Amino acid sequence: MPLKDRKVIVTGGPTREWLDPVRFISNPSSGRMGVAIAEEAANRGSETVFIHGPISRELIDRAEYRCVGIQTTVELLDAVKKELTQNTVLIMAAAPADYTPVQKSDVKIKKTGDELTIHLKKNPDILKTIAAMKQANFSLKNIFMVGFAAETNDIEKYALGKLKEKDLDMICLNDVGQKDAGFSVDTNIITIFTRQGEKMELPLQSKQDVAARILDCVETGLTRMGTTLITE
Ligand code: CTP
């Protein structure tokens, strides 16, 4: 089924979990993989929304799709829920922070003792939350979910675990230990695993080409799903 018949939500970039007005916890995700996927989805004619954490403005200056900026993982979840329709393809290329400070100080935290302990609490898992919504609501069963797994060790085991635990249709494994793959570079090396047990290894290529291959797999998955679209 061509992607143009579906709304595509792509997430990208990091989130920021603020400790005080001048400090936050984050990660080095650049948002480039998400941008490449959003561009490719828009080129294929899909209504595309790119929900992104703080990323370089240059990346989305000339975007021909809608962009929604967020900061925290909770804001990312809220934005995804707001955009979700019954025919959505959700591609979670974002790197949301898993934990957030228990307390956020309204004023700058001052330097005191030699050690500082920060208490963190778990953020919601966005894919798991949407998977639970699908389980609970039959009309959301057409939502097609794609996750990413950026791993450094036991990479296949962790990726397959996430595919299952997050009830995904596809997962894109990213071995961030390899040169030219992952964060802050223009290329990537991805292995795609599907719900049906397929495995596709994509060699080193530009993030644009990786995006096209990922969306080819999504289109194959949608055809296999073979569901009629729900008219809203
Ligand atoms: N993800 C999510 N919600 C979170 C964290 C991650 O939906 N709070 C999504 C990511 O966007 C990605 C997938 O889940 O598509 C896997 O993210 P990753 O950070 O690799 O895994 P985690 O589930 O956070 O597990 P861990 O950090 O322990 O590897």
mmCIF file with all atom_site columns, N, CA, C and O and ligand atoms in Angstrom, residues 73 92-94 96-98 124-127 147-151 162 166, ligand 1:
data_model
loop_
_atom_site.group_PDB
_atom_site.id
_atom_site.type_symbol
_atom_site.label_atom_id
_atom_site.label_alt_id
_atom_site.label_comp_id
_atom_site.label_asym_id
_atom_site.label_entity_id
_atom_site.label_seq_id
_atom_site.pdbx_PDB_ins_code
_atom_site.Cartn_x
_atom_site.Cartn_y
_atom_site.Cartn_z
_atom_site.occupancy
_atom_site.B_iso_or_equiv
_atom_site.pdbx_formal_charge
_atom_site.auth_seq_id
_atom_site.auth_comp_id
_atom_site.auth_asym_id
_atom_site.auth_atom_id
_atom_site.pdbx_PDB_model_num
ATOM   1   N N   . THR A 1 73  ? 10.258 14.647 27.111 1.00 0.00 ? 73  THR A N   1
ATOM   2   C CA  . THR A 1 73  ? 9.644  13.384 26.672 1.00 0.00 ? 73  THR A CA  1
ATOM   3   C C   . THR A 1 73  ? 8.122  13.412 26.882 1.00 0.00 ? 73  THR A C   1
ATOM   4   O O   . THR A 1 73  ? 7.368  12.929 26.040 1.00 0.00 ? 73  THR A O   1
ATOM   5   N N   . MET A 1 92  ? 9.294  6.395  15.144 1.00 0.00 ? 92  MET A N   1
ATOM   6   C CA  . MET A 1 92  ? 9.932  7.013  16.318 1.00 0.00 ? 92  MET A CA  1
ATOM   7   C C   . MET A 1 92  ? 11.449 6.999  16.168 1.00 0.00 ? 92  MET A C   1
ATOM   8   O O   . MET A 1 92  ? 12.143 6.144  16.723 1.00 0.00 ? 92  MET A O   1
ATOM   9   N N   . ALA A 1 93  ? 11.971 7.999  15.430 1.00 0.00 ? 93  ALA A N   1
ATOM   10  C CA  . ALA A 1 93  ? 13.426 8.117  15.301 1.00 0.00 ? 93  ALA A CA  1
ATOM   11  C C   . ALA A 1 93  ? 14.008 9.010  16.396 1.00 0.00 ? 93  ALA A C   1
ATOM   12  O O   . ALA A 1 93  ? 15.228 9.180  16.471 1.00 0.00 ? 93  ALA A O   1
ATOM   13  N N   . ALA A 1 94  ? 13.147 9.568  17.234 1.00 0.00 ? 94  ALA A N   1
ATOM   14  C CA  . ALA A 1 94  ? 13.627 10.444 18.311 1.00 0.00 ? 94  ALA A CA  1
ATOM   15  C C   . ALA A 1 94  ? 14.372 9.632  19.366 1.00 0.00 ? 94  ALA A C   1
ATOM   16  O O   . ALA A 1 94  ? 14.185 8.421  19.484 1.00 0.00 ? 94  ALA A O   1
ATOM   17  N N   . PRO A 1 96  ? 14.222 9.987  22.991 1.00 0.00 ? 96  PRO A N   1
ATOM   18  C CA  . PRO A 1 96  ? 13.661 10.635 24.191 1.00 0.00 ? 96  PRO A CA  1
ATOM   19  C C   . PRO A 1 96  ? 14.452 10.225 25.430 1.00 0.00 ? 96  PRO A C   1
ATOM   20  O O   . PRO A 1 96  ? 14.857 9.066  25.548 1.00 0.00 ? 96  PRO A O   1
ATOM   21  N N   . ALA A 1 97  ? 14.640 11.182 26.335 1.00 0.00 ? 97  ALA A N   1
ATOM   22  C CA  . ALA A 1 97  ? 15.318 10.852 27.599 1.00 0.00 ? 97  ALA A CA  1
ATOM   23  C C   . ALA A 1 97  ? 14.411 9.918  28.386 1.00 0.00 ? 97  ALA A C   1
ATOM   24  O O   . ALA A 1 97  ? 13.206 10.152 28.499 1.00 0.00 ? 97  ALA A O   1
ATOM   25  N N   . ASP A 1 98  ? 14.994 8.848  28.928 1.00 0.00 ? 98  ASP A N   1
ATOM   26  C CA  . ASP A 1 98  ? 14.197 7.852  29.659 1.00 0.00 ? 98  ASP A CA  1
ATOM   27  C C   . ASP A 1 98  ? 13.848 8.314  31.069 1.00 0.00 ? 98  ASP A C   1
ATOM   28  O O   . ASP A 1 98  ? 12.918 7.799  31.676 1.00 0.00 ? 98  ASP A O   1
ATOM   29  N N   . PRO A 1 124 ? 7.494  8.403  30.632 1.00 0.00 ? 124 PRO A N   1
ATOM   30  C CA  . PRO A 1 124 ? 6.663  7.403  29.928 1.00 0.00 ? 124 PRO A CA  1
ATOM   31  C C   . PRO A 1 124 ? 7.387  6.898  28.690 1.00 0.00 ? 124 PRO A C   1
ATOM   32  O O   . PRO A 1 124 ? 8.174  7.622  28.079 1.00 0.00 ? 124 PRO A O   1
ATOM   33  N N   . ASP A 1 125 ? 7.140  5.649  28.322 1.00 0.00 ? 125 ASP A N   1
ATOM   34  C CA  . ASP A 1 125 ? 7.653  5.103  27.069 1.00 0.00 ? 125 ASP A CA  1
ATOM   35  C C   . ASP A 1 125 ? 6.578  5.369  26.006 1.00 0.00 ? 125 ASP A C   1
ATOM   36  O O   . ASP A 1 125 ? 5.451  4.888  26.128 1.00 0.00 ? 125 ASP A O   1
ATOM   37  N N   . ILE A 1 126 ? 6.948  6.158  25.008 1.00 0.00 ? 126 ILE A N   1
ATOM   38  C CA  . ILE A 1 126 ? 5.936  6.619  24.047 1.00 0.00 ? 126 ILE A CA  1
ATOM   39  C C   . ILE A 1 126 ? 5.392  5.449  23.225 1.00 0.00 ? 126 ILE A C   1
ATOM   40  O O   . ILE A 1 126 ? 4.173  5.281  23.093 1.00 0.00 ? 126 ILE A O   1
ATOM   41  N N   . LEU A 1 127 ? 6.290  4.625  22.682 1.00 0.00 ? 127 LEU A N   1
ATOM   42  C CA  . LEU A 1 127 ? 5.821  3.504  21.857 1.00 0.00 ? 127 LEU A CA  1
ATOM   43  C C   . LEU A 1 127 ? 4.958  2.544  22.673 1.00 0.00 ? 127 LEU A C   1
ATOM   44  O O   . LEU A 1 127 ? 3.918  2.087  22.203 1.00 0.00 ? 127 LEU A O   1
ATOM   45  N N   . GLY A 1 147 ? 10.003 1.490  15.311 1.00 0.00 ? 147 GLY A N   1
ATOM   46  C CA  . GLY A 1 147 ? 10.914 1.987  16.333 1.00 0.00 ? 147 GLY A CA  1
ATOM   47  C C   . GLY A 1 147 ? 12.345 1.942  15.855 1.00 0.00 ? 147 GLY A C   1
ATOM   48  O O   . GLY A 1 147 ? 12.660 1.331  14.824 1.00 0.00 ? 147 GLY A O   1
ATOM   49  N N   . PHE A 1 148 ? 13.207 2.590  16.593 1.00 0.00 ? 148 PHE A N   1
ATOM   50  C CA  . PHE A 1 148 ? 14.648 2.522  16.357 1.00 0.00 ? 148 PHE A CA  1
ATOM   51  C C   . PHE A 1 148 ? 15.295 1.937  17.605 1.00 0.00 ? 148 PHE A C   1
ATOM   52  O O   . PHE A 1 148 ? 14.774 2.120  18.709 1.00 0.00 ? 148 PHE A O   1
ATOM   53  N N   . ALA A 1 149 ? 16.407 1.267  17.429 1.00 0.00 ? 149 ALA A N   1
ATOM   54  C CA  . ALA A 1 149 ? 17.167 0.806  18.588 1.00 0.00 ? 149 ALA A CA  1
ATOM   55  C C   . ALA A 1 149 ? 18.624 1.189  18.344 1.00 0.00 ? 149 ALA A C   1
ATOM   56  O O   . ALA A 1 149 ? 19.247 0.683  17.417 1.00 0.00 ? 149 ALA A O   1
ATOM   57  N N   . ALA A 1 150 ? 19.114 2.132  19.119 1.00 0.00 ? 150 ALA A N   1
ATOM   58  C CA  . ALA A 1 150 ? 20.524 2.513  19.028 1.00 0.00 ? 150 ALA A CA  1
ATOM   59  C C   . ALA A 1 150 ? 21.251 1.729  20.103 1.00 0.00 ? 150 ALA A C   1
ATOM   60  O O   . ALA A 1 150 ? 21.031 1.958  21.289 1.00 0.00 ? 150 ALA A O   1
ATOM   61  N N   . GLU A 1 151 ? 22.089 0.782  19.678 1.00 0.00 ? 151 GLU A N   1
ATOM   62  C CA  . GLU A 1 151 ? 22.705 -0.117 20.662 1.00 0.00 ? 151 GLU A CA  1
ATOM   63  C C   . GLU A 1 151 ? 24.228 -0.133 20.506 1.00 0.00 ? 151 GLU A C   1
ATOM   64  O O   . GLU A 1 151 ? 24.753 0.148  19.431 1.00 0.00 ? 151 GLU A O   1
ATOM   65  N N   . LYS A 1 162 ? 13.041 -5.154 21.961 1.00 0.00 ? 162 LYS A N   1
ATOM   66  C CA  . LYS A 1 162 ? 12.223 -3.933 21.848 1.00 0.00 ? 162 LYS A CA  1
ATOM   67  C C   . LYS A 1 162 ? 11.096 -4.114 20.845 1.00 0.00 ? 162 LYS A C   1
ATOM   68  O O   . LYS A 1 162 ? 9.987  -3.614 21.041 1.00 0.00 ? 162 LYS A O   1
ATOM   69  N N   . LYS A 1 166 ? 7.607  -3.542 22.685 1.00 0.00 ? 166 LYS A N   1
ATOM   70  C CA  . LYS A 1 166 ? 6.876  -2.318 22.292 1.00 0.00 ? 166 LYS A CA  1
ATOM   71  C C   . LYS A 1 166 ? 5.808  -2.641 21.239 1.00 0.00 ? 166 LYS A C   1
ATOM   72  O O   . LYS A 1 166 ? 5.183  -1.741 20.717 1.00 0.00 ? 166 LYS A O   1
HETATM 73  N N1  . CTP B 2 .   ? 11.277 5.401  22.894 1.00 0.00 ? 1   CTP B N1  1
HETATM 74  C C1  . CTP B 2 .   ? 10.000 5.759  23.309 1.00 0.00 ? 1   CTP B C1  1
HETATM 75  N N2  . CTP B 2 .   ? 9.821  6.310  24.553 1.00 0.00 ? 1   CTP B N2  1
HETATM 76  C C2  . CTP B 2 .   ? 10.859 6.469  25.381 1.00 0.00 ? 1   CTP B C2  1
HETATM 77  C C3  . CTP B 2 .   ? 12.166 6.057  24.995 1.00 0.00 ? 1   CTP B C3  1
HETATM 78  C C4  . CTP B 2 .   ? 12.329 5.520  23.729 1.00 0.00 ? 1   CTP B C4  1
HETATM 79  O O1  . CTP B 2 .   ? 9.045  5.597  22.548 1.00 0.00 ? 1   CTP B O1  1
HETATM 80  N N3  . CTP B 2 .   ? 10.659 6.998  26.587 1.00 0.00 ? 1   CTP B N3  1
HETATM 81  C C5  . CTP B 2 .   ? 11.428 4.852  21.548 1.00 0.00 ? 1   CTP B C5  1
HETATM 82  C C6  . CTP B 2 .   ? 12.569 5.445  20.730 1.00 0.00 ? 1   CTP B C6  1
HETATM 83  O O2  . CTP B 2 .   ? 12.141 6.571  19.980 1.00 0.00 ? 1   CTP B O2  1
HETATM 84  C C7  . CTP B 2 .   ? 12.966 4.274  19.834 1.00 0.00 ? 1   CTP B C7  1
HETATM 85  C C8  . CTP B 2 .   ? 12.663 3.052  20.704 1.00 0.00 ? 1   CTP B C8  1
HETATM 86  O O3  . CTP B 2 .   ? 11.734 3.480  21.703 1.00 0.00 ? 1   CTP B O3  1
HETATM 87  O O4  . CTP B 2 .   ? 12.181 4.211  18.690 1.00 0.00 ? 1   CTP B O4  1
HETATM 88  C C9  . CTP B 2 .   ? 13.876 2.473  21.394 1.00 0.00 ? 1   CTP B C9  1
HETATM 89  O O5  . CTP B 2 .   ? 14.523 3.505  22.095 1.00 0.00 ? 1   CTP B O5  1
HETATM 90  P P1  . CTP B 2 .   ? 15.847 3.219  22.928 1.00 0.00 ? 1   CTP B P1  1
HETATM 91  O O6  . CTP B 2 .   ? 16.286 4.478  23.581 1.00 0.00 ? 1   CTP B O6  1
HETATM 92  O O7  . CTP B 2 .   ? 16.813 2.465  22.055 1.00 0.00 ? 1   CTP B O7  1
HETATM 93  O O8  . CTP B 2 .   ? 15.326 2.163  23.991 1.00 0.00 ? 1   CTP B O8  1
HETATM 94  P P2  . CTP B 2 .   ? 14.673 2.257  25.397 1.00 0.00 ? 1   CTP B P2  1
HETATM 95  O O9  . CTP B 2 .   ? 13.326 1.624  25.296 1.00 0.00 ? 1   CTP B O9  1
HETATM 96  O O10 . CTP B 2 .   ? 14.726 3.650  25.921 1.00 0.00 ? 1   CTP B O10 1
HETATM 97  O O11 . CTP B 2 .   ? 15.595 1.282  26.237 1.00 0.00 ? 1   CTP B O11 1
HETATM 98  P P3  . CTP B 2 .   ? 17.156 1.448  26.677 1.00 0.00 ? 1   CTP B P3  1
HETATM 99  O O12 . CTP B 2 .   ? 17.412 2.949  26.768 1.00 0.00 ? 1   CTP B O12 1
HETATM 100 O O13 . CTP B 2 .   ? 17.184 0.748  27.994 1.00 0.00 ? 1   CTP B O13 1
HETATM 101 O O14 . CTP B 2 .   ? 17.981 0.779  25.616 1.00 0.00 ? 1   CTP B O14 1
#
